[in-house]
Coordinates of C-alpha atoms in Angstrom, one line a residue:
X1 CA 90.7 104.7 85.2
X2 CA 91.7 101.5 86.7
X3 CA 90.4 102.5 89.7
X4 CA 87.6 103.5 90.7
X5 CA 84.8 104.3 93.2
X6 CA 81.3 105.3 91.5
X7 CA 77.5 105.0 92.1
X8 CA 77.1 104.3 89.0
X9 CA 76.6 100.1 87.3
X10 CA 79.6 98.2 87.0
X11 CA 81.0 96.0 84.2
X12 CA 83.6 93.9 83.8
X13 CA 84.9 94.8 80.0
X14 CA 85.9 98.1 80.3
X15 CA 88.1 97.2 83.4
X16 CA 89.7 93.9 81.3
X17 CA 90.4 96.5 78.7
X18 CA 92.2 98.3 81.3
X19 CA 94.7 96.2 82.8
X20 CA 94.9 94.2 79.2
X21 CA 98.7 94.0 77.8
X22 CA 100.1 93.2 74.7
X23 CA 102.7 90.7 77.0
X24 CA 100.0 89.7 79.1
X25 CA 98.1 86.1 78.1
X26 CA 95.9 85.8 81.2
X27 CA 93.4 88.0 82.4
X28 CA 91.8 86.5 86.0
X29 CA 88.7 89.0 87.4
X30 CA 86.2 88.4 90.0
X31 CA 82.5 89.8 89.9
X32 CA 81.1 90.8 93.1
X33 CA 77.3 90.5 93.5
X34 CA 74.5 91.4 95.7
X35 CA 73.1 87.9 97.3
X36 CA 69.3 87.2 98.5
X37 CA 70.9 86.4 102.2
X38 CA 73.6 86.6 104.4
X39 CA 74.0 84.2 107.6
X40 CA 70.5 82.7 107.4
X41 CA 68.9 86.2 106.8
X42 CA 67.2 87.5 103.8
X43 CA 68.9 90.6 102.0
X44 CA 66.8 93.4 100.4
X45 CA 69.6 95.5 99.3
X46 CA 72.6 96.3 100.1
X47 CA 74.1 100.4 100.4
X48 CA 77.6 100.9 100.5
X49 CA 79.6 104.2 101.5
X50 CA 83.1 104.8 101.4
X51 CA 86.0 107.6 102.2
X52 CA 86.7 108.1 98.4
X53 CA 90.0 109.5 98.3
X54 CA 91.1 107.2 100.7
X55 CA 89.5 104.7 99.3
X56 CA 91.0 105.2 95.9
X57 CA 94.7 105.7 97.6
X58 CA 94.4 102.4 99.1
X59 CA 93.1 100.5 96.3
X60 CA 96.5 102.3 94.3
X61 CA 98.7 101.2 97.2
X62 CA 97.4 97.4 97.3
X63 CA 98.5 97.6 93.3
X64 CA 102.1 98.5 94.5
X65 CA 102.2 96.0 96.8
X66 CA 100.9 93.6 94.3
X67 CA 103.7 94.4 91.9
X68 CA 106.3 93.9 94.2
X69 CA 104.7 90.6 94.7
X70 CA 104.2 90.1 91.2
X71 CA 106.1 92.5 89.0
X72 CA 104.6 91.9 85.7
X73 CA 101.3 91.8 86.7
X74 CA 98.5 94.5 85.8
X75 CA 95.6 94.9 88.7
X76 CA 92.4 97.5 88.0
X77 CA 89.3 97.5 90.6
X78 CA 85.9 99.4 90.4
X79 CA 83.8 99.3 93.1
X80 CA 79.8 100.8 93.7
X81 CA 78.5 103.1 96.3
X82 CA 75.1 103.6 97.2
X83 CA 71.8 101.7 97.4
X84 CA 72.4 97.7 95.3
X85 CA 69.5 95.6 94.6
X86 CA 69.8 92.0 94.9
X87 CA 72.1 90.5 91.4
X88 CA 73.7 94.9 91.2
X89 CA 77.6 94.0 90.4
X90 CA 79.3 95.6 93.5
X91 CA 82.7 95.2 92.7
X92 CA 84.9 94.0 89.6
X93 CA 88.8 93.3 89.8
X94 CA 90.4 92.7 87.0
X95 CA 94.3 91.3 86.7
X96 CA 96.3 90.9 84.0
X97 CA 99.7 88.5 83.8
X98 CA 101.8 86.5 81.6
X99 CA 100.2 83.5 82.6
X100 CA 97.2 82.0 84.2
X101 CA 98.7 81.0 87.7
X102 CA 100.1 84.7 88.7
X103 CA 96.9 86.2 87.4
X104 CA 94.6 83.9 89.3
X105 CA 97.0 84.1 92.7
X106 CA 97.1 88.3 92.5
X107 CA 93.2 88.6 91.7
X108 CA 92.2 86.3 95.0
X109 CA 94.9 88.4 97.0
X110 CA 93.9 91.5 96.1
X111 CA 90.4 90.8 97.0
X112 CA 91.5 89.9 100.0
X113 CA 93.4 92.7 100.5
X114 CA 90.2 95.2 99.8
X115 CA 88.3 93.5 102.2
X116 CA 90.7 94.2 104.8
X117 CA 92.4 97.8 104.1
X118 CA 90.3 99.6 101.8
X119 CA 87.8 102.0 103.5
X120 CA 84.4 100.9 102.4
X121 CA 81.5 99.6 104.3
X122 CA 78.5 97.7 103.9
X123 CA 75.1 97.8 105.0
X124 CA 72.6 95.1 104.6
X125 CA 68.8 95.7 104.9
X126 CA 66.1 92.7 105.0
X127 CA 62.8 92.3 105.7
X128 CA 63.9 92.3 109.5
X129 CA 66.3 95.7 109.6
X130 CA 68.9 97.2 108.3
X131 CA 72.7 96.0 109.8
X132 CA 76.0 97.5 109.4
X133 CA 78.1 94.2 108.1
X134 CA 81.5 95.8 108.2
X135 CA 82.9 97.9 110.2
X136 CA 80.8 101.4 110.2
X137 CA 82.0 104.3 108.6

């Protein structure tokens, strides 16, 4: 599946395999870790919980609106649920173009594009507390 929401550990190969093409030369992907702090604060773990089918309509609708940007291109996005230890992968895109420019342009858009639409949220727990870092679900 080229997209996909799961609790279970995330890896970038099996999504490159996904969105791979025989026409495609460039394959751009971003890796999404769990960081030791946020805004000064020291991060424990992070949990995130999502509206899954939504969630996975969303992620399927920012590919449509990616190939109308770039028709030839290929997009494919995991991303965790649940409790993420500090260095967990928490999300992998993966895009797949003719060249090197279009695959680059489309992987940073549709990251930003996730962050914005898709409904997932993120909760960040340190030594001081637990906070809700996106909007609460």
């Amino acid at each position: 599946m080229k997209f996909r929401i799961t609790s279970e550990a995330l890896s970038l190969t099996p999504l490159m395999e996904l969105v791979t093409r025989p026409d495609c030369g460039a394959v751009a992907s971003f890796v999404g870790t769990v960081r030791n702090h946020h805004l000064g604060r020291k991060v424990t773990h992070l949990e995130y919980s999502a509206y899954e089918a939504m969630a996975l309509e969303v992620l399927q609708r920012i590919e449509e609106e990616g190939r109308d940007r770039w028709p030839e291109v290929s997009f494919g996005c995991h991303h965790r649920v649940g409790l993420l230890r500090v260095g967990e992968i928490a999300v992998v895109i993966a895009v797949a173009s003719p060249h090197r420019a279009e695959a680059f342009a489309a992987c940073a858009w549709y990251l930003d594009r996730l962050k914005a639409d898709c409904p997932i949220w993120k909760k960040e727990t340190g030594p001081d507390g637990s906070e809700w870092v996106s909007p609460r679900p």
